[in-house]
Amino acid sequence: MSYILRPLSELCERSIVSTQPSKAPDNEFWYIDISAVDNAIKQITRPQRTIGKVASVRARQVVHHNDVIVSTTRPNLNAVAIVPRELHGNICSTGFCVLRCGAELEADYLFLYVQSGLFINALTRLVQGALYPAVTDKQVLSQAIPWLPLDQQRRVAFKLKTQFEEVETARKALASQRQEIINLGYAYIRASIEQSDTSEFRLGDVLDEVKKGIGENWADYPVLGATRDGLAPAREPPGKQPQRYKPVFAGTVFYNPMRILIGSIAYVDDNDQPGITSPDYVALQGKAGKVDSRWFYYWLRSPYGVQCINSLARGAVRERMLFNRLAEGAIRLPPYREQLRVSKALAQLQPLKAAVQRQLDDLNKIPERLLALAFNPGAKE
C-alpha cells in the first residue's frame, strides 16, 4: 500500500460544540473525564452521571458517536477511546482533544492510528522535559496520519480488528487462569478464618507503617507501583525528592491511597526484586507474631478486605485512605501459626501466577507490533 502522510487537521472536522452545563442546572448527562477512560483496553468504562449545577468546570465538549477522544495530559499513557453510540450527545472534559472524522477518514482507522507507537511517540516527544506533561489540541491535530483511500482504510481497520479480537480471546483465557489462581488464594484465607478460633483486632494494633524514605541510595532500586493486578513497575520516574521514596522490600504491602477502593494494592514477595515507591503511597508490614504480611495481603484483596475498606470509606468523590484511617478497621485473625501455614501455601501460588502473567505480558505486546506494521509508511500489505 502507498500511504500519504496528512495532518489530522486536514481530515478532522472542527465543529465540536462547546457547552456550559451550569446554564441548565437540572439537566442530567454522562460526563467523561480522564478517569472514565481505561487506557489498558482503550474504552470509556466509568463515565459519571451528573447534573449541570454540580458539573466540573471542564465539562464543556459535546461528543458524538464515533468521535475519537485523546487525553492531552501525559500522552505516553495513551488514554484514548472511541465514543460508543450510547454516549452520543453527552459531554467530555476539555482534557481531551476530540477528533471527529471528516469525509476522507474512517473512524475505526483513526482510532487504531491513535493507539500506534507512531502517534504516541510523536506526542510524548513534545512534552519531554516539560514541568506539566500535556499537549494542546493544535499539537494533536498537527500529527500526520498515514492516509489511504477510504476502501483501503476499511480493509486495514477490519484486518487489525480481527487480529485484535483473536488476541483478546487468548487474553481472556489467560486472565481466567490467573483469576482461578487468585480465587484459590482467597479460598485459603476464608478457610483459615472459618475453620480456626479467631480473635478480632484493630488493624493499627497488628500493622506497622513504613514511613522513612530510602535515603541517598534511591537510585539503586527500581520504582514500583500498585495496580489492580498487584505489583508492577511504576509508570513515572522518581520526582524531585527521590530520597523520600519509601523502601518496599520483601514482606511489604503497599497501596495507592487514592485507588485502594478499586484494588490498587501490591505485595513484594520473597522472589520479587525489592524497590521503592512513591512517598504518597501507604506501605506497611505485619507485626511479628501478630499477622503474617503475605497472609494479610491476600486478606486485604479478598472479599473480607474489600468489605473492611468499604466500611471505612466516607463517600468522597476522591477518596483518600491513609494509614491512620485504615488502622481503624477491624480484622479477625486466626492463630499466627495457622497464618504461617496458609502463607506457605499462598507462596506456592506465586510462581503459577507469575508464569501466567509472563504469557499475558507477551500477548499484550502483540497489538503494538501489529499497529507498528500497519502504520509504517514503508510497510507492505
PDB file of C-alpha atoms in Angstrom, residues 89 150 161 180 202 228 251 270 276 283 344 381:
ATOM      1  CA  GLY A  89     -24.646  13.828  22.731  1.00  0.00           C
ATOM      2  CA  LEU A 150     -11.432   5.022   2.342  1.00  0.00           C
ATOM      3  CA  LYS A 161      -9.767  -5.532  14.483  1.00  0.00           C
ATOM      4  CA  GLU A 180      -8.657 -19.022  39.261  1.00  0.00           C
ATOM      5  CA  ARG A 202      -7.830  -3.283  65.296  1.00  0.00           C
ATOM      6  CA  ARG A 228      -5.457  -3.700  40.349  1.00  0.00           C
ATOM      7  CA  GLY A 251       7.268  -8.724  53.137  1.00  0.00           C
ATOM      8  CA  ASP A 270      10.407 -13.188  48.613  1.00  0.00           C
ATOM      9  CA  ILE A 276      10.987   1.932  46.222  1.00  0.00           C
ATOM     10  CA  ALA A 283       3.476   0.995  52.891  1.00  0.00           C
ATOM     11  CA  LYS A 344       3.397 -21.099  52.789  1.00  0.00           C
ATOM     12  CA  GLU A 381       0.426  -5.405   2.606  1.00  0.00           C
TER      13      GLU A 381
END
